[in-house]
XYZ file of C-alpha atoms in Angstrom:
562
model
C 0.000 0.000 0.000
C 2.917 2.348 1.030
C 4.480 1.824 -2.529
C 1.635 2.216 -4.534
C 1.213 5.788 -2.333
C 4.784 6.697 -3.197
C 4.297 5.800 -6.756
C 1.076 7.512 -7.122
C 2.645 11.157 -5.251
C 5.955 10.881 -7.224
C 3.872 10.846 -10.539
C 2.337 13.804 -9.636
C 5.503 15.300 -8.553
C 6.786 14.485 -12.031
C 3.100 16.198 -13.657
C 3.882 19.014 -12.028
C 7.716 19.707 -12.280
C 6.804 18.822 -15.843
C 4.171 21.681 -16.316
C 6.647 23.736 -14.554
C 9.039 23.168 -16.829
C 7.080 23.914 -19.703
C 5.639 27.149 -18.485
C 9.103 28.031 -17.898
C 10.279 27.222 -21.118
C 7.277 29.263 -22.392
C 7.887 32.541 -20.193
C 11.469 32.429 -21.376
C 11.026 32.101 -24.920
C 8.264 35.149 -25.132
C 10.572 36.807 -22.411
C 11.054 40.499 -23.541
C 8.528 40.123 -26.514
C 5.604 42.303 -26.922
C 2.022 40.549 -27.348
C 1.633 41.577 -30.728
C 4.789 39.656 -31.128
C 3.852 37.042 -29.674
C 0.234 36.701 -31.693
C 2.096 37.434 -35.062
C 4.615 34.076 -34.098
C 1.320 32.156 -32.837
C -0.730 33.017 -36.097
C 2.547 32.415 -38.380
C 3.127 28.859 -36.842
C -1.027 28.106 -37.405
C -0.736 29.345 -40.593
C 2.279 26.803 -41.605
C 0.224 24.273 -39.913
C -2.726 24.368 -42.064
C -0.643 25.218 -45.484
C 0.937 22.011 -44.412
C -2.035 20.378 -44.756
C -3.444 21.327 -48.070
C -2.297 19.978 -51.865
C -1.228 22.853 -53.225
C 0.187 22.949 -56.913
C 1.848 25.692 -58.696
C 0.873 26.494 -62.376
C 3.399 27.912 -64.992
C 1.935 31.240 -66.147
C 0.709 31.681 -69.484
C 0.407 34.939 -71.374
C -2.669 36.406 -72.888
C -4.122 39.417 -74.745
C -4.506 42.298 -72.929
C -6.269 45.267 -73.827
C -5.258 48.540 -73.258
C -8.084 50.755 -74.477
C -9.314 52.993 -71.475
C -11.971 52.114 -69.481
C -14.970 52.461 -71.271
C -17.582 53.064 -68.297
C -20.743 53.166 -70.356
C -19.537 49.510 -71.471
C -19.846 48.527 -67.894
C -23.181 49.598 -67.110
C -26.221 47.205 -67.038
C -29.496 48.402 -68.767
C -30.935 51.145 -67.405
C -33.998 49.020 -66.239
C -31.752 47.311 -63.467
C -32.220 50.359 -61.305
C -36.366 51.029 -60.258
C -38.925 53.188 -61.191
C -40.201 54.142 -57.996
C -43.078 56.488 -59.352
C -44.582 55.892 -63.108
C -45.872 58.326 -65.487
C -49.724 58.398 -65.690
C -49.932 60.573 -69.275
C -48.751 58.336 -71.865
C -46.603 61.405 -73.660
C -47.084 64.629 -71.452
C -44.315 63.869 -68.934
C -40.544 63.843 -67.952
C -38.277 61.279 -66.649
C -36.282 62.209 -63.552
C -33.087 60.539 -62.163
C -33.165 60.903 -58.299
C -30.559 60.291 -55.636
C -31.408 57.444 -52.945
C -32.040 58.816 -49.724
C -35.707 60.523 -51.222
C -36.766 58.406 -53.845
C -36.767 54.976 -51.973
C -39.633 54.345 -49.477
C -39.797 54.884 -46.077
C -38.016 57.872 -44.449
C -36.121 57.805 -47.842
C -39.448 58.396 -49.635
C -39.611 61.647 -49.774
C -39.800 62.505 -53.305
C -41.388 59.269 -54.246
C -44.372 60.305 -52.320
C -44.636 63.910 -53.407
C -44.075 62.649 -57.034
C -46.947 60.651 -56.531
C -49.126 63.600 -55.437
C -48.197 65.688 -58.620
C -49.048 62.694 -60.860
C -52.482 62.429 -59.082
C -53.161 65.975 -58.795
C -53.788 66.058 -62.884
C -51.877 69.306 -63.080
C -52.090 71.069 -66.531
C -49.500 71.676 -68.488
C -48.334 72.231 -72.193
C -52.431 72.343 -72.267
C -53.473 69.049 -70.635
C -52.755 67.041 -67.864
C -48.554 66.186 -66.887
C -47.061 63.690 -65.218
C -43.443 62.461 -64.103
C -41.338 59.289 -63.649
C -38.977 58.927 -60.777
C -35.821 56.795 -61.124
C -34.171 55.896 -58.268
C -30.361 55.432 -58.765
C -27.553 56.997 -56.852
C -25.972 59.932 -57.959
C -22.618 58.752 -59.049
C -24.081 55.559 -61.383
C -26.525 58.263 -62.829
C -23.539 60.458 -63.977
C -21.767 57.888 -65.755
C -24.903 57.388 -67.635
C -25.122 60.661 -68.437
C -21.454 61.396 -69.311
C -21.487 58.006 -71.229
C -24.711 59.218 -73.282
C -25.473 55.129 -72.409
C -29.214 56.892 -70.823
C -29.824 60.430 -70.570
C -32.830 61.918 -68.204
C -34.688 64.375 -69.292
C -33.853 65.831 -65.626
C -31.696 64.728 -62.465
C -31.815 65.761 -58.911
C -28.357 64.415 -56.960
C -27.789 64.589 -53.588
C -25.334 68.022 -54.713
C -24.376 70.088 -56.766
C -21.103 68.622 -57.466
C -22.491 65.852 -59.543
C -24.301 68.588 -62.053
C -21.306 70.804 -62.115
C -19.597 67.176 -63.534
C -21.846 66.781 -65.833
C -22.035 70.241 -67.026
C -17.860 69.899 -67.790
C -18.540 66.561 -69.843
C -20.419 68.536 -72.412
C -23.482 67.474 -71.705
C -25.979 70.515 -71.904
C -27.512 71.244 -68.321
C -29.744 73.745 -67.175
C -30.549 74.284 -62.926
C -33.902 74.825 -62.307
C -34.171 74.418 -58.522
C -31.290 74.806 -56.488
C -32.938 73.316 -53.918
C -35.473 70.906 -53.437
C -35.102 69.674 -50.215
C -32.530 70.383 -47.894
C -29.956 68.352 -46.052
C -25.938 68.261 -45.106
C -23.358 66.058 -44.544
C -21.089 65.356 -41.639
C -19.100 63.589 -39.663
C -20.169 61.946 -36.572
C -18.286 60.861 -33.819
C -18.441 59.541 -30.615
C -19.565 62.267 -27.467
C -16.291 61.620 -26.188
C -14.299 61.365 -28.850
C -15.501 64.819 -29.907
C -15.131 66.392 -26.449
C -11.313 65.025 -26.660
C -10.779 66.975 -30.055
C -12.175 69.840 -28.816
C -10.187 69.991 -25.913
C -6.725 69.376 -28.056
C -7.936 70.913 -31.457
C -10.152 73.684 -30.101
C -13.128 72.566 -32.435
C -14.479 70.262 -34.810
C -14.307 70.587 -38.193
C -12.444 69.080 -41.388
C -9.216 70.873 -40.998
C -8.832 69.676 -37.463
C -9.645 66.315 -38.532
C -7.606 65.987 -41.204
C -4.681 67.439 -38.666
C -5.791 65.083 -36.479
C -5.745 61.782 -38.384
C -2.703 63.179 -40.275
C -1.286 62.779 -36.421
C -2.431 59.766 -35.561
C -4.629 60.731 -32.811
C -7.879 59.682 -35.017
C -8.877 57.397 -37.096
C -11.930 58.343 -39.807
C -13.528 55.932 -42.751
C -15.721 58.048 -45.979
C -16.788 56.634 -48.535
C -16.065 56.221 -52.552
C -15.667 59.593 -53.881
C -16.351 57.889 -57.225
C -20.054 57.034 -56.240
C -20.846 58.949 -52.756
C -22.391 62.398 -52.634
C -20.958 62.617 -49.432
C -17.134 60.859 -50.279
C -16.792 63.342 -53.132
C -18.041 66.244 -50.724
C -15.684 64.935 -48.122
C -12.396 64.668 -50.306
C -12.653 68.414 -52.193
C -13.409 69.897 -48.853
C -9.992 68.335 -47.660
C -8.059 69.279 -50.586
C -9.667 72.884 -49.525
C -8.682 72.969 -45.987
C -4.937 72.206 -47.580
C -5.185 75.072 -50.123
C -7.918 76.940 -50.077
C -6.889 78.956 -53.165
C -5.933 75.629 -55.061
C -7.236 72.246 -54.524
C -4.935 70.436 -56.960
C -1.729 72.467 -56.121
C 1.467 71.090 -54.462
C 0.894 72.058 -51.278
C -2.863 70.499 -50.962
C -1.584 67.317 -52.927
C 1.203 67.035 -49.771
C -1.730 67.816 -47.346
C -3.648 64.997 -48.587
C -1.238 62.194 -48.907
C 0.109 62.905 -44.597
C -4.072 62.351 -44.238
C -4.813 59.503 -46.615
C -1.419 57.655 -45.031
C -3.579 57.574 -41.479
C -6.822 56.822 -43.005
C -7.240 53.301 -42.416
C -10.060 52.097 -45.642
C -12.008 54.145 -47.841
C -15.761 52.313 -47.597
C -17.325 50.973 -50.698
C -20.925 51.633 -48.802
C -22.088 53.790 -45.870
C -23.174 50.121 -44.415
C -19.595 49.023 -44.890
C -18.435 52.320 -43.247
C -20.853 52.229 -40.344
C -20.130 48.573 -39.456
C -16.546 49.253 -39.280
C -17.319 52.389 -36.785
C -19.628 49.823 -34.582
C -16.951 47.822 -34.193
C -14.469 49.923 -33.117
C -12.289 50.129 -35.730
C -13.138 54.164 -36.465
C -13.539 56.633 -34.190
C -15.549 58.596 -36.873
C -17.300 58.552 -40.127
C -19.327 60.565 -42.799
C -23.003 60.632 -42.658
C -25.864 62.669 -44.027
C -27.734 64.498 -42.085
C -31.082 63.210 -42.703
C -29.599 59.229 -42.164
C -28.535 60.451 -38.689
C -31.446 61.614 -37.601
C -33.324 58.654 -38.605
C -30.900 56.198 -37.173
C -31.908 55.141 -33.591
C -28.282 53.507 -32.667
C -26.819 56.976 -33.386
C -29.286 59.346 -30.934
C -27.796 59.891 -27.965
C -24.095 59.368 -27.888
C -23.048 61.046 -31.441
C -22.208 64.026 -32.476
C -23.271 65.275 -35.721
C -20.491 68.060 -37.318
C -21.290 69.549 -40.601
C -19.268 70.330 -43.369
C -18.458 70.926 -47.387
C -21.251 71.601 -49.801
C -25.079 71.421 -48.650
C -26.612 68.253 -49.568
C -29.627 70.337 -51.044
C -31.159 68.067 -53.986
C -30.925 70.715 -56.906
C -33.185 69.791 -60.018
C -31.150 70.423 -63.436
C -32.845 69.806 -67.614
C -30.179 67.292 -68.731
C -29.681 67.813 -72.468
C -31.359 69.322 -75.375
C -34.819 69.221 -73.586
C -37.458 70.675 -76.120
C -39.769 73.268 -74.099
C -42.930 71.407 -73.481
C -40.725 68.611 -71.365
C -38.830 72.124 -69.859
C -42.483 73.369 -69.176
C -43.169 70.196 -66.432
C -39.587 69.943 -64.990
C -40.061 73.457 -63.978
C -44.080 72.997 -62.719
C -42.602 69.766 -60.353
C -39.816 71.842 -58.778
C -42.292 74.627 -57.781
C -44.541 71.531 -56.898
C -42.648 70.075 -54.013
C -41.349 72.771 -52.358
C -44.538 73.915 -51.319
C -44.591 74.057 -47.524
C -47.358 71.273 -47.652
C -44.581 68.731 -48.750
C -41.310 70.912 -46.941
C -43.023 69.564 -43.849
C -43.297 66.180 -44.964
C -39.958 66.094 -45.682
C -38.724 67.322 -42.266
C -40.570 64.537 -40.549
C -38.223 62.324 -42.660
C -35.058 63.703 -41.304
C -34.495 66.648 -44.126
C -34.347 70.245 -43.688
C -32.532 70.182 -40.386
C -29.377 72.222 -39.462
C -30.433 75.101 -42.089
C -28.268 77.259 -40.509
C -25.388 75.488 -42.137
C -23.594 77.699 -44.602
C -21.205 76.472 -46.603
C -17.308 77.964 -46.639
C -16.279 75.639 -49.803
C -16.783 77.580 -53.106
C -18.348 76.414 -56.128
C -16.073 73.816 -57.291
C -15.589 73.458 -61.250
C -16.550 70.061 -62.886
C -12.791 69.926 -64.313
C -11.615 70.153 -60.831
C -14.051 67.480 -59.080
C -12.981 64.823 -62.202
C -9.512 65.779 -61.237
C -9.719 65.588 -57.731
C -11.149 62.035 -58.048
C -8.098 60.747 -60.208
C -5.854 62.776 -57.692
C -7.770 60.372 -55.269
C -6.923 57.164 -57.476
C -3.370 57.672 -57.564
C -2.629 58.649 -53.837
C -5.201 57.197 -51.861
C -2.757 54.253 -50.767
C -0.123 57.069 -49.932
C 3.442 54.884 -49.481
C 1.735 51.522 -48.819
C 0.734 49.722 -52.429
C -1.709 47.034 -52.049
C -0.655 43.169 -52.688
C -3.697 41.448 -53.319
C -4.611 37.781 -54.168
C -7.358 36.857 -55.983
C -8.948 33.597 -54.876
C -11.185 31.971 -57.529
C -14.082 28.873 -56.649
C -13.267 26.162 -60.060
C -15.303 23.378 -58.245
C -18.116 21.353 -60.156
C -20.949 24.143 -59.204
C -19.400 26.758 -60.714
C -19.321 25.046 -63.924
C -20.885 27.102 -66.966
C -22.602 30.500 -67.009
C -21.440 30.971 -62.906
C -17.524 30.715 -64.274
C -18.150 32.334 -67.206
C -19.403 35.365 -65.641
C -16.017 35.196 -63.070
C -14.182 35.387 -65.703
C -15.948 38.513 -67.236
C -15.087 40.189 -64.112
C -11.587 40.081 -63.790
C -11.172 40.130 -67.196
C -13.355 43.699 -67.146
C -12.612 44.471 -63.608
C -8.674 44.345 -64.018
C -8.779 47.818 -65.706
C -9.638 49.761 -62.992
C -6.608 48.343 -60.751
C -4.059 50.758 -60.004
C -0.374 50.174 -61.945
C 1.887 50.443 -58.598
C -0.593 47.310 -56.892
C 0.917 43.801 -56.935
C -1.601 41.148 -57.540
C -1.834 37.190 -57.635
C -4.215 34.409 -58.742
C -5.355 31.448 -56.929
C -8.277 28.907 -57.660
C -9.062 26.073 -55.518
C -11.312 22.733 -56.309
C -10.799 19.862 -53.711
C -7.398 21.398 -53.794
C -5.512 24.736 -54.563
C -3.594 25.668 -57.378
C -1.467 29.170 -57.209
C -1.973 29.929 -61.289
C -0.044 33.263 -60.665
C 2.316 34.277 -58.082
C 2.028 37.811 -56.648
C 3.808 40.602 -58.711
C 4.027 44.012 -59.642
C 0.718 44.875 -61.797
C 3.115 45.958 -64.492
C 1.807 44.907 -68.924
C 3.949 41.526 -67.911
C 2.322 40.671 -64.649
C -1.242 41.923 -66.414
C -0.719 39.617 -69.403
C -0.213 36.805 -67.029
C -3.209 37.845 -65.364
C -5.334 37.412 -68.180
C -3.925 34.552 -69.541
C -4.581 32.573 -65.622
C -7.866 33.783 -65.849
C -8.614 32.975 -69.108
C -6.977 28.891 -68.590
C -9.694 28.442 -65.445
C -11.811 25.595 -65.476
C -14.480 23.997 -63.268
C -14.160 20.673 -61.990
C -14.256 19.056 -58.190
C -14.918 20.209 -55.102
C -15.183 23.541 -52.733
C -12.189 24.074 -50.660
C -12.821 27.583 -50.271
C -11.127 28.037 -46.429
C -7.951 26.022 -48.087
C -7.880 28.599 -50.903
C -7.769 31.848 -48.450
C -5.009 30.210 -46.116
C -3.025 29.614 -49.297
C -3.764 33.540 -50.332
C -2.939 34.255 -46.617
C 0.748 32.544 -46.755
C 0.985 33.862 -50.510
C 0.512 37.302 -48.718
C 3.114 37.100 -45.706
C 5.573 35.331 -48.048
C 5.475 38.681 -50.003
C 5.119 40.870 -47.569
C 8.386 39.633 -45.733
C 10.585 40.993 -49.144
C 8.092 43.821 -49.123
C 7.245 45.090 -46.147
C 4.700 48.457 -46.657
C 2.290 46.636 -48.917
C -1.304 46.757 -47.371
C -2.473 43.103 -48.151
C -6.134 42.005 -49.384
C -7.826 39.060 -51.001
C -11.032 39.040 -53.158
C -12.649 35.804 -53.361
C -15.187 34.829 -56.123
C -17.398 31.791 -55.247
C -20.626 30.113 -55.225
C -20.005 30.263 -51.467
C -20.676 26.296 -51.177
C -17.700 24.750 -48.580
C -18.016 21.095 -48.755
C -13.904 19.940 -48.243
C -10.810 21.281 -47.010
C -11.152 23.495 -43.716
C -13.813 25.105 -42.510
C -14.887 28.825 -41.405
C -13.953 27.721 -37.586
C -10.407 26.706 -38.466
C -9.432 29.786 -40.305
C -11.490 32.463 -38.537
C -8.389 33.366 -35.727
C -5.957 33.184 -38.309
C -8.272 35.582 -40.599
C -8.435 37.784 -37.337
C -4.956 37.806 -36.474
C -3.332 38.783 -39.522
C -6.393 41.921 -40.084
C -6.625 40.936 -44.130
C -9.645 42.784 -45.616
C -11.701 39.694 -47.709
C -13.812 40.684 -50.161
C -16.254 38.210 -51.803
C -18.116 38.226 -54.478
C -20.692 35.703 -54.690
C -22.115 33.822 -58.418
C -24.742 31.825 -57.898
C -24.006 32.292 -54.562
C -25.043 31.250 -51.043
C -24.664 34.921 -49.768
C -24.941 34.700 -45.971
C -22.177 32.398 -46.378
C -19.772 34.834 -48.092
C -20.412 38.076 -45.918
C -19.677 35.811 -43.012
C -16.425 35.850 -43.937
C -15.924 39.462 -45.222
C -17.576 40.737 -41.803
C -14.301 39.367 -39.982
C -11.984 42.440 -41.217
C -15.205 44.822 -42.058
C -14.823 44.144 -46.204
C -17.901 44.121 -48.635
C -19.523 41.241 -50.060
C -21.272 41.496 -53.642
C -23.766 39.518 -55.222
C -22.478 38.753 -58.587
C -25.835 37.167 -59.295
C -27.091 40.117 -61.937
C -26.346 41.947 -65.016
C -24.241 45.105 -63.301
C -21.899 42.273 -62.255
C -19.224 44.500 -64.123
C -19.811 47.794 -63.346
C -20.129 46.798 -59.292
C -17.105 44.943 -59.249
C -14.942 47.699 -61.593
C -15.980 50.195 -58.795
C -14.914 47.949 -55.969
C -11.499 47.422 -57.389
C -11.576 51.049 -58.067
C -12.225 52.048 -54.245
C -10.021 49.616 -52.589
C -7.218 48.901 -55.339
């Protein structure tokens, strides 16, 4: 009995010296590292674990055609019937077609103009001698430009969000003529936290874009806006910086240098004011852009934000777009005086709009010339000194076989145009296993002939390893990134969103977290909830590939964040 006891107390002895020992070992080897440190060794020996564990092949890269035409945006756009007719004509000639900005010709507390439309159209107003009418497209301000500028579908009128947009449309040639400068009115902002405000105030003496763009070019904030390419209120935001840098110049040196010490701090520019907003709720921003009349409406905001004007009112002017004969001139003009009537001014304050209209504007009217410069400006420094390495990760299982791969293909094949020339990018498509089809590399004609020629080799066969493909573009990624240290790293991934082999969501999602990679997916076919599981880890936007603007959505995604 006595030498079972001793046996049975010396192996715990041993146990314990053991654990000792190991925690020891442990302490000692992370002694004098930080815990960043220590997470990037962790994550780099669980990424090596898992590569180890996946069949990965390595294609030789074949050559194709590019094509270096410019980007031919009306090309890109679907038919004008993908975006809704939220109020139809009721006189079968007697009318005008009106392109309207989002936030008032939705439904809901973005139904503003919908519903007021729909009140002129019932109210059998005369004019040109009989009864007029008018249809409302709803379609944000930015697409409706390019439609305009392209000539692929021209209004006979447009009310955007500003006046920016018209002023760009006005220097593309196309004939315009204001009519209202205001329908309705609103602003944009930025909102931030109560106490994130009070702490600027107290070191910046107030709130406003110049001492937020001081401030992030410090480091002591951290702001997301959105696309100045398609926002109202990311265009608004990015001339109104360039003004705070040189107010007498906003493409001169000096406001150039001003905005690339800002953009180096700004950690993403948001394809969407969702995308924006769900990186602020997570923490990852201390502030965003808003409009006015979304902040009031949004319940999660009241109470704890702080709403801080700035640029160009938001004020929904009404332009003629074009050579509009007089009779069509005749009803534009009747619907403007229409809805600003107070009857439907006070409608449209109990949805959110004509608040702050104290708010004067100190930005200038800015030239068309200058807002189409200001956005390439934006193109070529928005990365600052850190060029994006990205690796595109393509789904060639079974179910994407046919018109799902086809239409992948399309994309990058289109989409590649609108990727900046000092990016690196790589290929990747995965089955039941992975296959690297094209290294990462400079996105010089070489590396984009490759490009096309991976692309255009693809074929669907297999199963879906999807999780095997993104730890492959992970290691792809760090491997790169070790020779070339300021790249900002990011991975697109085009799928049907169907795992069935390799690892799943639950092995990869630490390693995904660790390393902070931005994955955007882009779903044909696709089982959706699936995809923007996986983008929501690193706050990235998912697209549904599944309809005809497959094109134009994913050329202005590569455009925002390439």
């Amino acid at each position: 009995m006595a030498r079972k006891k001793f046996f049975l107390v010396s192996g715990i002895i041993l146990v314990i010296v053991f654990v000792l020992v190991y925690v020891g070992v442990s302490m000692t080897s992370n002694f004098g590292k930080t815990k960043l440190q220590v997470t990037a060794e962790d994550a780099a020996k669980r990424l090596n674990k898992l590569y180890s564990n996946i069949a990965v092949k390595t294609d030789t890269p074949v050559k194709g055609q590019i094509d270096l035409n410019p980007i031919d945006i009306g090309e890109s756009l679907p038919e004008i019937s993908k975006f809704p007719i939220t109020v139809k004509n009721t006189t079968p000639d007697n009318f005008v077609e009106i392109f309207s900005s989002i936030e008032k010709a939705g439904t809901g507390v973005d139904g503003w103009l919908t519903e007021a439309a729909a009140e002129f159209n019932k109210a059998g107003i005369v004019v040109n001698g009989k009864p007029a009418s008018v249809k409302i497209r709803n379609i944000a301000s930015g697409t409706a430009v390019d439609y305009i500028k392209s000539k692929k579908y021209v209004p006979d009128a447009f009310t955007p969000s500003n006046e920016l947009w018209g002023e760009m449309v006005k220097a593309s040639g196309i004939k315009t003529q204001l009519i209202s400068k205001r329908l309705v009115g609103n602003v944009p902002g930025i909102v931030l936290s109560k106490a994130k405000h009070d702490a600027l105030v107290e070191k910046y003496g107030a709130v406003n874009v110049k001492t937020v763009t001081e401030a992030i070019a410090n480091n002591d904030f951290s702001m997301g806006y959105t696309d100045p390419f398609a926002s109202s209120t990311g265009l608004n935001f990015l001339v109104t910086a360039l003004y705070t840098f040189d107010s007498k110049n906003l493409l001169s040196d000096k406001a150039v240098q001003g905005f690339e010490n800002f953009q180096a701090n700004v950690p993403f520019t948001a394809s969407t004011t969702i995308q924006m907003r769900d990186a602020a709720k997570s923490g990852m921003l201390d502030g965003f852009v808003l409009e006015y009349q979304t902040f009031a409406n949004a319940s999660d905001l009241k109470g704890g934000y702080v709403f801080t004007p700035f640029g160009v009112r938001h004020d929904s002017p009404l332009y003629a777009i074009g050579d509009v004969p007089q009779n069509k001139l005749n009803i534009i003009k009747k619907f403007g005086e229409f809805v600003t009537q107070e009857k439907y001014q006070k409608e449209a304050e109990k949805k959110g709009f004509n608040g702050l209209e104290d708010y004067k504007s100190e930005l200038p009217v800015v030239g068309g010339d200058v807002l189409t410069a200001a956005q390439k400006l934006w193109k070529e420094k928005k990365n600052g000194n850190k060029p994006i390495a990205a690796v595109f990760v393509t789904d060639v299982s079974g179910s994407m076989a046919g018109e799902p791969l086809n239409r992948l293909k399309l994309s990058l094949l289109k989409g590649q145009k609108f990727l900046g020339k000092d990016n690196s990018i790589g290929l990747v498509s995965y089955s039941s296993d992975v296959t690297i089809n094209l290294p990462v590399g400079k996105y010089n004609t070489n590396q984009q002939s490759m490009f096309v020629g991976a692309v255009e080799s693809l074929q669907a066969n297999g199963g879906t390893a999807t999780f095997d493909g993104i730890v492959v573009a992970i290691k792809m990624l760090q491997d790169y990134m070790a020779e070339n240290p300021s790249s900002k790293p990011l991975i697109f991934v085009l799928s049907d969103g169907e795992t069935n082999e390799g690892h799943t969501l639950k092995d990869v999602k630490g390693l995904i977290e660790a390393y902070k990679i931005p994955i955007y997916t882009i779903g044909y076919n696709a089982n959706i909830k699936a995809l923007q599981s996986i983008s929501s880890i690193n706050e990235a936007a998912s697209i549904n590939a599944d309809t005809d603007d497959v094109v134009y959505k994913i050329g202005n995604l590569f455009n925002v964040q390439m």
